[in-house]
CSV table of C-alpha atoms in Angstrom, one decimal:
chain,number,residue,atom,x,y,z
A,1,GLU,CA,0.0,0.0,0.0
A,2,ASP,CA,1.3,3.4,-0.9
A,3,GLN,CA,2.1,5.6,2.1
A,4,VAL,CA,3.0,9.3,2.4
A,5,THR,CA,4.1,10.9,5.7
A,6,GLN,CA,4.6,14.6,6.0
A,7,SER,CA,6.5,16.4,8.8
A,8,PRO,CA,6.2,18.5,10.7
A,9,GLU,CA,2.4,18.6,11.1
A,10,ALA,CA,2.6,22.3,11.8
A,11,LEU,CA,5.4,24.9,11.4
A,12,ARG,CA,5.6,28.5,12.6
A,13,LEU,CA,8.2,30.7,11.0
A,14,GLN,CA,9.1,34.3,11.4
A,15,GLU,CA,8.9,36.3,8.2
A,16,GLY,CA,12.2,35.8,6.4
A,17,GLU,CA,13.1,32.6,8.3
A,18,SER,CA,13.8,29.9,5.8
A,19,SER,CA,13.0,26.2,6.5
A,20,SER,CA,12.1,22.9,4.8
A,21,LEU,CA,9.1,20.6,4.9
A,22,ASN,CA,9.5,16.9,4.5
A,23,CYS,CA,7.6,14.3,2.7
A,24,SER,CA,8.6,10.6,3.0
A,25,TYR,CA,7.0,8.0,0.9
A,26,THR,CA,6.8,4.3,0.1
A,27,VAL,CA,5.2,3.5,-3.3
A,28,SER,CA,5.3,0.7,-5.9
A,29,GLY,CA,6.2,2.3,-9.2
A,30,LEU,CA,6.3,6.1,-8.6
A,31,ARG,CA,5.0,8.0,-11.6
A,32,GLY,CA,5.3,11.4,-10.0
A,33,LEU,CA,5.5,13.2,-6.7
A,34,PHE,CA,3.2,16.2,-6.4
A,35,TRP,CA,3.2,19.3,-4.1
A,36,TYR,CA,0.0,21.2,-3.6
A,37,ARG,CA,-0.8,24.3,-1.5
A,38,GLN,CA,-4.2,24.5,0.2
A,39,ASP,CA,-5.7,27.5,1.8
A,40,PRO,CA,-8.4,27.1,4.4
A,41,GLY,CA,-11.7,26.0,2.9
A,42,LYS,CA,-10.2,26.0,-0.6
A,43,GLY,CA,-9.2,23.4,-3.1
A,44,PRO,CA,-5.6,22.2,-3.4
A,45,GLU,CA,-3.6,24.4,-5.8
A,46,PHE,CA,-1.0,22.6,-7.9
A,47,LEU,CA,2.6,23.7,-7.3
A,48,PHE,CA,5.1,21.1,-8.6
A,49,THR,CA,5.6,17.6,-10.0
A,50,LEU,CA,8.8,15.8,-9.6
A,51,TYR,CA,9.5,12.6,-11.6
A,52,SER,CA,12.9,11.2,-10.7
A,53,ALA,CA,15.5,11.3,-7.9
A,54,GLY,CA,17.7,14.4,-8.1
A,55,GLU,CA,15.1,16.5,-9.8
A,56,GLU,CA,14.5,20.0,-8.5
A,57,LYS,CA,11.9,22.6,-9.4
A,58,GLU,CA,11.5,26.2,-8.2
A,59,LYS,CA,8.7,28.7,-8.1
A,60,GLU,CA,9.2,32.1,-6.4
A,61,ARG,CA,10.3,31.3,-2.8
A,62,LEU,CA,9.6,27.6,-3.1
A,63,LYS,CA,12.0,24.8,-4.2
A,64,ALA,CA,11.1,21.2,-4.3
A,65,THR,CA,13.6,18.4,-4.4
A,66,LEU,CA,13.2,14.6,-4.7
A,67,THR,CA,15.2,11.6,-3.6
A,68,LYS,CA,14.3,7.9,-3.8
A,69,LYS,CA,12.6,8.0,-0.4
A,70,GLU,CA,11.6,11.6,0.3
A,71,SER,CA,10.9,15.0,-1.0
A,72,PHE,CA,11.6,18.4,0.5
A,73,LEU,CA,9.9,21.6,0.0
A,74,HIS,CA,12.3,24.4,0.8
A,75,ILE,CA,10.9,27.8,1.6
A,76,THR,CA,13.3,30.7,1.4
A,77,ALA,CA,12.6,34.0,3.2
A,78,PRO,CA,8.9,33.2,3.6
A,79,LYS,CA,6.2,35.9,3.7
A,80,PRO,CA,2.9,35.9,5.6
A,81,GLU,CA,1.1,35.1,2.3
A,82,ASP,CA,3.0,31.8,2.1
A,83,SER,CA,0.9,30.6,5.1
A,84,ALA,CA,-1.1,27.6,4.0
A,85,THR,CA,-1.2,23.8,4.3
A,86,TYR,CA,1.3,22.2,1.9
A,87,LEU,CA,0.2,18.7,0.7
A,88,CYS,CA,2.5,16.1,-0.8
A,89,ALA,CA,1.1,13.3,-2.9
A,90,VAL,CA,2.5,10.3,-4.8
A,91,GLN,CA,1.1,9.1,-8.1
A,92,ALA,CA,1.3,5.4,-8.9
A,93,TYR,CA,-0.4,2.9,-11.2
A,94,SER,CA,-3.6,1.5,-9.7
A,95,GLY,CA,-4.7,-0.8,-12.5
A,96,ALA,CA,-7.0,-0.5,-15.6
A,97,GLY,CA,-5.0,2.3,-17.0
A,98,SER,CA,-5.5,4.5,-14.0
A,99,TYR,CA,-3.0,6.4,-11.9
A,100,GLN,CA,-4.0,7.6,-8.5
A,101,LEU,CA,-2.8,10.1,-6.0
A,102,THR,CA,-2.1,9.2,-2.4
A,103,PHE,CA,-1.9,12.2,-0.2
A,104,GLY,CA,-0.1,12.9,3.0
A,105,LYS,CA,-1.9,14.8,5.8
A,106,GLY,CA,-0.1,18.0,5.1
A,107,THR,CA,2.1,20.5,6.9
A,108,LYS,CA,0.3,23.6,8.1
A,109,LEU,CA,2.7,26.5,7.7
A,110,SER,CA,2.2,29.8,9.5
A,111,VAL,CA,4.5,32.7,8.7
A,112,ILE,CA,4.4,35.5,11.3
A,113,PRO,CA,5.1,39.1,10.3
B,1,ASP,CA,-8.7,29.5,-10.7
B,2,SER,CA,-8.1,25.8,-11.7
B,3,GLY,CA,-11.0,25.7,-14.2
B,4,VAL,CA,-12.8,23.0,-12.3
B,5,THR,CA,-16.2,24.1,-11.2
B,6,GLN,CA,-18.2,22.6,-8.3
B,7,THR,CA,-21.7,23.3,-7.1
B,8,PRO,CA,-23.0,23.9,-4.5
B,9,LYS,CA,-20.3,25.5,-2.5
B,10,HIS,CA,-22.1,24.8,0.8
B,11,LEU,CA,-25.0,22.7,1.8
B,12,ILE,CA,-26.6,21.6,5.1
B,13,THR,CA,-28.8,18.6,5.3
B,14,ALA,CA,-30.3,16.2,7.8
B,15,THR,CA,-29.3,12.7,8.5
B,16,GLY,CA,-30.9,10.1,6.3
B,17,GLN,CA,-31.2,12.6,3.4
B,18,ARG,CA,-29.7,12.4,-0.1
B,19,VAL,CA,-27.7,15.1,-1.9
B,20,THR,CA,-26.1,15.5,-5.3
B,21,LEU,CA,-22.8,17.4,-5.9
B,22,ARG,CA,-22.0,18.6,-9.3
B,23,CYS,CA,-18.7,19.1,-11.1
B,24,SER,CA,-17.6,20.5,-14.4
B,25,PRO,CA,-14.0,19.6,-15.4
B,26,ARG,CA,-11.5,21.8,-17.1
B,27,SER,CA,-12.1,22.3,-20.8
B,28,GLY,CA,-10.7,19.3,-22.6
B,29,ASP,CA,-10.2,17.1,-19.6
B,30,LEU,CA,-11.7,13.7,-19.9
B,31,SER,CA,-10.9,12.4,-16.4
B,32,VAL,CA,-12.9,13.4,-13.3
B,33,TYR,CA,-12.0,12.4,-9.8
B,34,TRP,CA,-13.9,12.8,-6.5
B,35,TYR,CA,-12.1,13.2,-3.2
B,36,GLN,CA,-13.3,13.6,0.4
B,37,GLN,CA,-11.5,15.7,2.9
B,38,SER,CA,-12.3,15.5,6.6
B,39,LEU,CA,-10.3,17.0,9.5
B,40,ASP,CA,-8.9,13.7,10.7
B,41,GLN,CA,-8.6,11.8,7.4
B,42,GLY,CA,-7.0,14.1,5.0
B,43,LEU,CA,-7.7,13.8,1.3
B,44,GLN,CA,-9.2,10.4,0.4
B,45,PHE,CA,-9.8,9.3,-3.1
B,46,LEU,CA,-13.3,8.1,-3.8
B,47,ILE,CA,-13.8,7.4,-7.5
B,48,GLN,CA,-12.5,8.3,-11.0
B,49,TYR,CA,-14.3,8.5,-14.3
B,50,TYR,CA,-12.7,8.7,-17.7
B,51,ASN,CA,-14.9,9.8,-20.7
B,52,GLY,CA,-18.1,8.6,-19.1
B,53,GLU,CA,-16.8,5.3,-17.8
B,54,GLU,CA,-15.8,4.3,-14.3
B,55,ARG,CA,-12.0,3.9,-14.2
B,56,ALA,CA,-11.0,3.4,-10.6
B,57,LYS,CA,-12.6,3.1,-7.2
B,58,GLY,CA,-11.1,4.2,-3.9
B,59,ASN,CA,-12.6,4.4,-0.4
B,60,ILE,CA,-16.1,5.1,-1.6
B,61,LEU,CA,-19.0,3.9,0.5
B,62,GLU,CA,-21.9,1.9,-1.0
B,63,ARG,CA,-24.2,4.7,0.0
B,64,PHE,CA,-22.3,7.0,-2.4
B,65,SER,CA,-22.4,6.8,-6.2
B,66,ALA,CA,-21.2,8.9,-9.1
B,67,GLN,CA,-21.5,9.2,-12.8
B,68,GLN,CA,-20.0,11.2,-15.7
B,69,PHE,CA,-22.3,12.4,-18.4
B,70,PRO,CA,-21.7,12.7,-22.2
B,71,ASP,CA,-20.9,16.4,-21.7
B,72,LEU,CA,-18.2,15.2,-19.3
B,73,HIS,CA,-19.7,16.9,-16.2
B,74,SER,CA,-20.0,14.6,-13.2
B,75,GLU,CA,-22.3,14.1,-10.2
B,76,LEU,CA,-21.6,12.6,-6.9
B,77,ASN,CA,-24.7,11.2,-5.1
B,78,LEU,CA,-24.6,10.8,-1.4
B,79,SER,CA,-27.5,9.0,0.2
B,80,SER,CA,-28.7,7.9,3.7
B,81,LEU,CA,-26.4,10.6,5.0
B,82,GLU,CA,-24.8,10.2,8.4
B,83,LEU,CA,-23.1,12.8,10.7
B,84,GLY,CA,-19.8,11.3,9.8
B,85,ASP,CA,-20.3,12.2,6.1
B,86,SER,CA,-19.8,15.9,6.9
B,87,ALA,CA,-16.7,16.9,5.0
B,88,LEU,CA,-15.3,18.8,2.0
B,89,TYR,CA,-15.9,17.0,-1.2
B,90,PHE,CA,-13.5,17.9,-4.1
B,91,CYS,CA,-13.8,17.2,-7.7
B,92,ALA,CA,-10.6,17.2,-9.8
B,93,SER,CA,-9.8,16.7,-13.4
B,94,SER,CA,-6.9,15.8,-15.6
B,95,SER,CA,-6.0,16.0,-19.3
B,96,PRO,CA,-6.1,13.0,-21.7
B,97,VAL,CA,-2.7,14.1,-23.0
B,98,GLN,CA,-0.3,11.1,-22.7
B,99,ASP,CA,2.8,13.1,-21.9
B,100,ARG,CA,3.8,14.2,-18.4
B,101,SER,CA,1.6,17.2,-18.6
B,102,GLY,CA,-1.4,14.9,-18.5
B,103,ASN,CA,-0.3,13.6,-15.1
B,104,THR,CA,-1.4,16.7,-13.2
B,105,ILE,CA,-4.7,16.6,-11.4
B,106,TYR,CA,-6.4,20.0,-10.9
B,107,PHE,CA,-8.9,20.5,-8.1
B,108,GLY,CA,-12.0,22.5,-7.8
B,109,GLU,CA,-12.9,24.7,-4.8
B,110,GLY,CA,-15.0,22.0,-3.1
B,111,SER,CA,-18.4,21.5,-1.7
B,112,TRP,CA,-18.8,21.8,2.0
B,113,LEU,CA,-21.4,19.3,3.2
B,114,THR,CA,-22.7,19.5,6.8
B,115,VAL,CA,-25.0,16.8,8.0
B,116,VAL,CA,-27.0,17.7,11.1
């Protein structure tokens, strides 16, 4: 069974204080690892997909990296508007031509001015 | 805005009742997914349709059913509702493109269901 574990569950940062969120996973046949941002009461917003170990992607203050067992979401000099829950998900083949996402429970990030 | 549209945004109903949630996927997307998000469970995959046919099933209760219509919109029907069914229900869609860009699943804003 595919499993995704995110840590920490919650993280409070001062504005400008860089940090990293962790996503560890076990999956049979990883097709891709996804990062989403979710604001309270809203739908998950797609951020990145990573496909192979060593791959990195950046978007503004966010950089996602991937190894064979985990992914990190690095946040550089965060701003209060980066406050959200960050979700990690692995996509794997589930049969009948279908690929499914298995989500972690997320890391709730709060950036204090 | 992801391009996935869900209605209604909020609904409150009593136990034992039945509700229907509606979803319009992004233009051109053939796959529609339904997810449930509750406080303690995180995002749980319920069911996937591809071009009108059921493609995969997740943790969907027998009291729940879904379908995808010829115009590709989808409906999730929840019946004999229980207090524990209160949650955010998300619809998502993805492209039929076979390259990596087709992997990404885009989510709607969700339908808040409260069962009282």
